[in-house]
Amino acid sequence: MNTTERRVVVNTCLSIDGSYIGPGGPQDFGWAMPYVTLDVSRDHLTRLWEPATTALLGRTNAEGFMSYWPAVAEQEDAEPRDRAYGAWLRDAEKVVLSSTLSEAPWERTRIFDEPAANVVDRLKAEEGGDIVVFASASVIKALLLADRVDRLSFMVFPEILGGGLRLFDEGLPATSWRLSSNVTGERGVIALTYDRLRTAD
């Protein structure tokens, strides 16, 4: 793949009112659990990682993901799409943004204590497929603020949380996007994909 074709793709789950974490604090994610194992959610995740070669994560999400997903890849009774994602995450390049980790506890991992936009610029100059940010809201927000996101990928779950942490803060630059995919699945879950429209598009 030509290096100019690498896309920065950000992915997370959102409530109808735009929150990614409920009002109960950082662990308030139970509202999403009934939906993440639906076919529409698993298929959406598969479409994300298949063209990707790099997972870009914050430290907290990296620790959570790597303590869970690689083991799923080894579970013969696990759902096949879950096993495939676990194997991909285990084998793919991982880039972790952290000011506290000095070395990577996982294979095929690089650690950077730098602004997310700087790291993305470096990655886009290298060979590879898509660079995907999985649910690391602090990284997503920093990249949106710096206008480094090429694709927005959301799972919208039919819940109103009435509070919590919102993804889109005030102060983001005004940007234009094209709806590239809109898939409605079970229980009213919607998988949305938007591509950034830039001047040359």
Short mmCIF file of N, CA and C in Angstrom, two decimals, residues 59-168:
data_model
loop_
_atom_site.label_atom_id
_atom_site.label_comp_id
_atom_site.label_asym_id
_atom_site.label_seq_id
_atom_site.Cartn_x
_atom_site.Cartn_y
_atom_site.Cartn_z
N ARG A 59 -2.88 4.18 27.03
CA ARG A 59 -2.36 3.14 27.92
C ARG A 59 -3.48 2.35 28.59
N THR A 60 -4.50 3.03 29.11
CA THR A 60 -5.56 2.34 29.85
C THR A 60 -6.27 1.33 28.96
N ASN A 61 -6.64 1.75 27.75
CA ASN A 61 -7.31 0.82 26.85
C ASN A 61 -6.38 -0.30 26.40
N ALA A 62 -5.12 0.02 26.18
CA ALA A 62 -4.17 -1.02 25.78
C ALA A 62 -4.09 -2.10 26.85
N GLU A 63 -4.00 -1.70 28.10
CA GLU A 63 -3.91 -2.68 29.18
C GLU A 63 -5.18 -3.53 29.25
N GLY A 64 -6.33 -2.89 29.08
CA GLY A 64 -7.58 -3.64 29.11
C GLY A 64 -7.73 -4.58 27.93
N PHE A 65 -7.44 -4.08 26.73
CA PHE A 65 -7.58 -4.89 25.53
C PHE A 65 -6.63 -6.08 25.55
N MET A 66 -5.36 -5.81 25.91
CA MET A 66 -4.35 -6.87 25.82
C MET A 66 -4.48 -7.90 26.93
N SER A 67 -5.19 -7.55 27.99
CA SER A 67 -5.43 -8.54 29.04
C SER A 67 -6.60 -9.46 28.70
N TYR A 68 -7.35 -9.10 27.66
CA TYR A 68 -8.56 -9.86 27.32
C TYR A 68 -8.50 -10.51 25.94
N TRP A 69 -8.26 -9.71 24.90
CA TRP A 69 -8.49 -10.18 23.54
C TRP A 69 -7.52 -11.26 23.06
N PRO A 70 -6.23 -11.18 23.31
CA PRO A 70 -5.36 -12.27 22.83
C PRO A 70 -5.76 -13.63 23.38
N ALA A 71 -6.27 -13.67 24.60
CA ALA A 71 -6.72 -14.95 25.17
C ALA A 71 -7.94 -15.48 24.43
N VAL A 72 -8.81 -14.57 23.98
CA VAL A 72 -10.00 -14.99 23.23
C VAL A 72 -9.59 -15.71 21.95
N ALA A 73 -8.49 -15.27 21.35
CA ALA A 73 -8.02 -15.90 20.12
C ALA A 73 -7.70 -17.38 20.30
N GLU A 74 -7.42 -17.78 21.53
CA GLU A 74 -7.05 -19.17 21.81
C GLU A 74 -8.23 -20.01 22.29
N GLN A 75 -9.38 -19.39 22.46
CA GLN A 75 -10.55 -20.11 22.98
C GLN A 75 -11.33 -20.74 21.84
N GLU A 76 -11.30 -22.06 21.77
CA GLU A 76 -11.95 -22.75 20.66
C GLU A 76 -13.46 -22.55 20.64
N ASP A 77 -14.06 -22.29 21.79
CA ASP A 77 -15.51 -22.11 21.83
C ASP A 77 -15.93 -20.65 21.70
N ALA A 78 -14.98 -19.76 21.48
CA ALA A 78 -15.32 -18.34 21.32
C ALA A 78 -15.98 -18.11 19.97
N GLU A 79 -16.78 -17.06 19.88
CA GLU A 79 -17.43 -16.69 18.63
C GLU A 79 -16.34 -16.44 17.57
N PRO A 80 -16.47 -16.98 16.36
CA PRO A 80 -15.39 -16.90 15.37
C PRO A 80 -14.91 -15.48 15.08
N ARG A 81 -15.82 -14.52 15.02
CA ARG A 81 -15.39 -13.15 14.75
C ARG A 81 -14.62 -12.58 15.92
N ASP A 82 -14.97 -12.98 17.15
CA ASP A 82 -14.22 -12.55 18.32
C ASP A 82 -12.82 -13.15 18.30
N ARG A 83 -12.72 -14.43 17.96
CA ARG A 83 -11.41 -15.08 17.88
C ARG A 83 -10.54 -14.40 16.82
N ALA A 84 -11.14 -14.06 15.70
CA ALA A 84 -10.37 -13.44 14.62
C ALA A 84 -9.85 -12.07 15.05
N TYR A 85 -10.69 -11.29 15.74
CA TYR A 85 -10.24 -9.98 16.20
C TYR A 85 -9.15 -10.13 17.26
N GLY A 86 -9.31 -11.08 18.17
CA GLY A 86 -8.28 -11.31 19.18
C GLY A 86 -6.95 -11.66 18.56
N ALA A 87 -6.98 -12.50 17.53
CA ALA A 87 -5.74 -12.88 16.84
C ALA A 87 -5.14 -11.69 16.12
N TRP A 88 -5.99 -10.88 15.49
CA TRP A 88 -5.47 -9.69 14.81
C TRP A 88 -4.79 -8.76 15.80
N LEU A 89 -5.44 -8.47 16.93
CA LEU A 89 -4.87 -7.55 17.91
C LEU A 89 -3.57 -8.10 18.48
N ARG A 90 -3.51 -9.39 18.69
CA ARG A 90 -2.28 -10.01 19.18
C ARG A 90 -1.13 -9.85 18.19
N ASP A 91 -1.43 -9.99 16.90
CA ASP A 91 -0.38 -10.04 15.89
C ASP A 91 -0.09 -8.70 15.24
N ALA A 92 -1.02 -7.75 15.31
CA ALA A 92 -0.84 -6.46 14.65
C ALA A 92 0.17 -5.60 15.40
N GLU A 93 0.64 -4.56 14.71
CA GLU A 93 1.45 -3.56 15.40
C GLU A 93 0.55 -2.78 16.36
N LYS A 94 1.03 -2.62 17.59
CA LYS A 94 0.34 -1.80 18.56
C LYS A 94 1.18 -0.57 18.86
N VAL A 95 0.56 0.59 18.80
CA VAL A 95 1.23 1.84 19.17
C VAL A 95 0.47 2.41 20.35
N VAL A 96 1.15 2.56 21.48
CA VAL A 96 0.51 2.97 22.73
C VAL A 96 1.05 4.34 23.14
N LEU A 97 0.14 5.26 23.41
CA LEU A 97 0.50 6.58 23.89
C LEU A 97 0.48 6.57 25.41
N SER A 98 1.61 6.86 26.02
CA SER A 98 1.70 6.79 27.48
C SER A 98 2.85 7.64 27.99
N SER A 99 2.61 8.31 29.11
CA SER A 99 3.67 9.07 29.78
C SER A 99 4.26 8.28 30.94
N THR A 100 3.74 7.08 31.20
CA THR A 100 4.21 6.30 32.36
C THR A 100 4.88 4.98 31.96
N LEU A 101 4.51 4.40 30.84
CA LEU A 101 5.15 3.15 30.41
C LEU A 101 6.51 3.47 29.79
N SER A 102 7.53 2.76 30.23
CA SER A 102 8.86 2.95 29.66
C SER A 102 9.19 1.89 28.62
N GLU A 103 8.57 0.73 28.74
CA GLU A 103 8.76 -0.32 27.75
C GLU A 103 7.46 -1.09 27.58
N ALA A 104 7.32 -1.71 26.43
CA ALA A 104 6.07 -2.39 26.10
C ALA A 104 6.02 -3.77 26.73
N PRO A 105 4.94 -4.09 27.45
CA PRO A 105 4.79 -5.44 27.98
C PRO A 105 4.19 -6.41 26.98
N TRP A 106 3.94 -5.95 25.75
CA TRP A 106 3.33 -6.80 24.73
C TRP A 106 4.23 -6.84 23.51
N GLU A 107 4.14 -7.92 22.75
CA GLU A 107 4.93 -8.05 21.53
C GLU A 107 4.40 -7.09 20.46
N ARG A 108 5.31 -6.74 19.55
CA ARG A 108 4.98 -5.88 18.41
C ARG A 108 4.32 -4.58 18.86
N THR A 109 4.92 -3.95 19.86
CA THR A 109 4.35 -2.73 20.43
C THR A 109 5.42 -1.65 20.54
N ARG A 110 5.03 -0.44 20.18
CA ARG A 110 5.89 0.74 20.39
C ARG A 110 5.18 1.69 21.34
N ILE A 111 5.96 2.32 22.20
CA ILE A 111 5.44 3.28 23.17
C ILE A 111 5.91 4.67 22.79
N PHE A 112 4.99 5.64 22.82
CA PHE A 112 5.34 7.02 22.53
C PHE A 112 4.78 7.93 23.62
N ASP A 113 5.62 8.80 24.13
CA ASP A 113 5.19 9.86 25.04
C ASP A 113 5.24 11.16 24.26
N GLU A 114 4.32 11.28 23.32
CA GLU A 114 4.25 12.43 22.43
C GLU A 114 2.78 12.74 22.14
N PRO A 115 2.49 13.95 21.66
CA PRO A 115 1.12 14.24 21.25
C PRO A 115 0.63 13.26 20.19
N ALA A 116 -0.65 12.91 20.26
CA ALA A 116 -1.21 11.93 19.34
C ALA A 116 -1.03 12.35 17.88
N ALA A 117 -1.19 13.64 17.59
CA ALA A 117 -1.07 14.10 16.21
C ALA A 117 0.33 13.87 15.67
N ASN A 118 1.35 14.09 16.50
CA ASN A 118 2.73 13.87 16.07
C ASN A 118 2.98 12.39 15.76
N VAL A 119 2.43 11.53 16.61
CA VAL A 119 2.60 10.09 16.40
C VAL A 119 1.92 9.65 15.11
N VAL A 120 0.72 10.15 14.87
CA VAL A 120 0.00 9.80 13.65
C VAL A 120 0.76 10.27 12.41
N ASP A 121 1.33 11.47 12.47
CA ASP A 121 2.11 11.95 11.32
C ASP A 121 3.27 11.01 11.04
N ARG A 122 3.90 10.52 12.08
CA ARG A 122 5.01 9.59 11.92
C ARG A 122 4.53 8.27 11.32
N LEU A 123 3.41 7.76 11.83
CA LEU A 123 2.89 6.49 11.33
C LEU A 123 2.46 6.58 9.87
N LYS A 124 1.88 7.71 9.49
CA LYS A 124 1.40 7.85 8.12
C LYS A 124 2.54 7.94 7.12
N ALA A 125 3.74 8.25 7.61
CA ALA A 125 4.91 8.29 6.74
C ALA A 125 5.53 6.91 6.56
N GLU A 126 5.00 5.92 7.28
CA GLU A 126 5.51 4.55 7.20
C GLU A 126 4.59 3.70 6.33
N GLU A 127 5.10 2.57 5.88
CA GLU A 127 4.29 1.63 5.13
C GLU A 127 3.26 0.97 6.05
N GLY A 128 2.10 0.64 5.48
CA GLY A 128 1.12 -0.08 6.27
C GLY A 128 -0.30 0.20 5.82
N GLY A 129 -1.23 -0.48 6.48
CA GLY A 129 -2.65 -0.29 6.22
C GLY A 129 -3.23 0.76 7.14
N ASP A 130 -4.52 0.66 7.38
CA ASP A 130 -5.19 1.65 8.22
C ASP A 130 -4.61 1.65 9.64
N ILE A 131 -4.69 2.81 10.25
CA ILE A 131 -4.33 3.01 11.66
C ILE A 131 -5.63 3.21 12.41
N VAL A 132 -5.98 2.29 13.29
CA VAL A 132 -7.29 2.33 13.94
C VAL A 132 -7.14 2.63 15.43
N VAL A 133 -7.91 3.60 15.89
CA VAL A 133 -8.01 3.91 17.32
C VAL A 133 -9.27 3.24 17.83
N PHE A 134 -9.10 2.27 18.72
CA PHE A 134 -10.24 1.54 19.26
C PHE A 134 -10.63 2.10 20.63
N ALA A 135 -11.66 2.94 20.65
CA ALA A 135 -12.33 3.33 21.90
C ALA A 135 -11.48 4.14 22.87
N SER A 136 -10.29 4.57 22.46
CA SER A 136 -9.46 5.40 23.35
C SER A 136 -9.89 6.85 23.18
N ALA A 137 -10.83 7.29 24.01
CA ALA A 137 -11.47 8.59 23.81
C ALA A 137 -10.47 9.74 23.88
N SER A 138 -9.50 9.67 24.78
CA SER A 138 -8.53 10.77 24.89
C SER A 138 -7.72 10.90 23.61
N VAL A 139 -7.40 9.78 22.98
CA VAL A 139 -6.66 9.81 21.72
C VAL A 139 -7.56 10.32 20.60
N ILE A 140 -8.80 9.85 20.56
CA ILE A 140 -9.74 10.31 19.53
C ILE A 140 -9.95 11.81 19.62
N LYS A 141 -10.15 12.31 20.83
CA LYS A 141 -10.39 13.75 21.00
C LYS A 141 -9.18 14.56 20.54
N ALA A 142 -7.98 14.11 20.88
CA ALA A 142 -6.78 14.83 20.48
C ALA A 142 -6.62 14.84 18.96
N LEU A 143 -6.94 13.74 18.32
CA LEU A 143 -6.82 13.68 16.86
C LEU A 143 -7.90 14.50 16.16
N LEU A 144 -9.10 14.52 16.72
CA LEU A 144 -10.14 15.39 16.16
C LEU A 144 -9.75 16.85 16.29
N LEU A 145 -9.20 17.22 17.43
CA LEU A 145 -8.79 18.60 17.65
C LEU A 145 -7.70 19.02 16.66
N ALA A 146 -6.83 18.09 16.31
CA ALA A 146 -5.74 18.37 15.38
C ALA A 146 -6.12 18.08 13.93
N ASP A 147 -7.37 17.69 13.69
CA ASP A 147 -7.86 17.35 12.35
C ASP A 147 -6.99 16.30 11.67
N ARG A 148 -6.73 15.21 12.39
CA ARG A 148 -5.93 14.12 11.84
C ARG A 148 -6.77 12.86 11.56
N VAL A 149 -8.07 12.94 11.72
CA VAL A 149 -8.93 11.77 11.54
C VAL A 149 -9.44 11.73 10.11
N ASP A 150 -9.27 10.59 9.46
CA ASP A 150 -9.76 10.41 8.09
C ASP A 150 -11.11 9.71 8.04
N ARG A 151 -11.39 8.91 9.04
CA ARG A 151 -12.66 8.16 9.06
C ARG A 151 -13.19 8.07 10.48
N LEU A 152 -14.47 8.40 10.64
CA LEU A 152 -15.19 8.24 11.91
C LEU A 152 -16.04 6.98 11.82
N SER A 153 -15.92 6.13 12.81
CA SER A 153 -16.66 4.86 12.81
C SER A 153 -17.35 4.71 14.17
N PHE A 154 -18.67 4.70 14.16
CA PHE A 154 -19.42 4.67 15.41
C PHE A 154 -20.44 3.54 15.43
N MET A 155 -20.62 2.97 16.59
CA MET A 155 -21.77 2.13 16.89
C MET A 155 -22.68 2.96 17.79
N VAL A 156 -23.87 3.27 17.33
CA VAL A 156 -24.82 4.05 18.13
C VAL A 156 -25.84 3.09 18.73
N PHE A 157 -25.89 3.06 20.06
CA PHE A 157 -26.77 2.14 20.78
C PHE A 157 -28.00 2.90 21.28
N PRO A 158 -29.18 2.27 21.25
CA PRO A 158 -30.43 2.96 21.58
C PRO A 158 -30.61 3.17 23.08
N GLU A 159 -29.75 3.99 23.64
CA GLU A 159 -29.80 4.33 25.06
C GLU A 159 -29.57 5.82 25.22
N ILE A 160 -30.33 6.45 26.10
CA ILE A 160 -30.07 7.83 26.52
C ILE A 160 -29.53 7.76 27.94
N LEU A 161 -28.31 8.27 28.14
CA LEU A 161 -27.65 8.14 29.43
C LEU A 161 -27.89 9.32 30.35
N GLY A 162 -28.24 10.46 29.77
CA GLY A 162 -28.53 11.63 30.60
C GLY A 162 -27.32 12.18 31.33
N GLY A 163 -26.14 11.91 30.83
CA GLY A 163 -24.92 12.39 31.47
C GLY A 163 -23.75 11.51 31.08
N GLY A 164 -22.66 11.68 31.79
CA GLY A 164 -21.47 10.90 31.48
C GLY A 164 -20.49 11.71 30.66
N LEU A 165 -19.59 11.01 30.00
CA LEU A 165 -18.53 11.65 29.22
C LEU A 165 -18.93 11.66 27.75
N ARG A 166 -18.84 12.85 27.16
CA ARG A 166 -19.23 13.02 25.76
C ARG A 166 -18.00 13.04 24.88
N LEU A 167 -18.15 12.52 23.67
CA LEU A 167 -17.01 12.45 22.76
C LEU A 167 -16.69 13.80 22.13
N PHE A 168 -17.70 14.53 21.73
CA PHE A 168 -17.47 15.76 20.99
C PHE A 168 -17.52 16.96 21.93
#
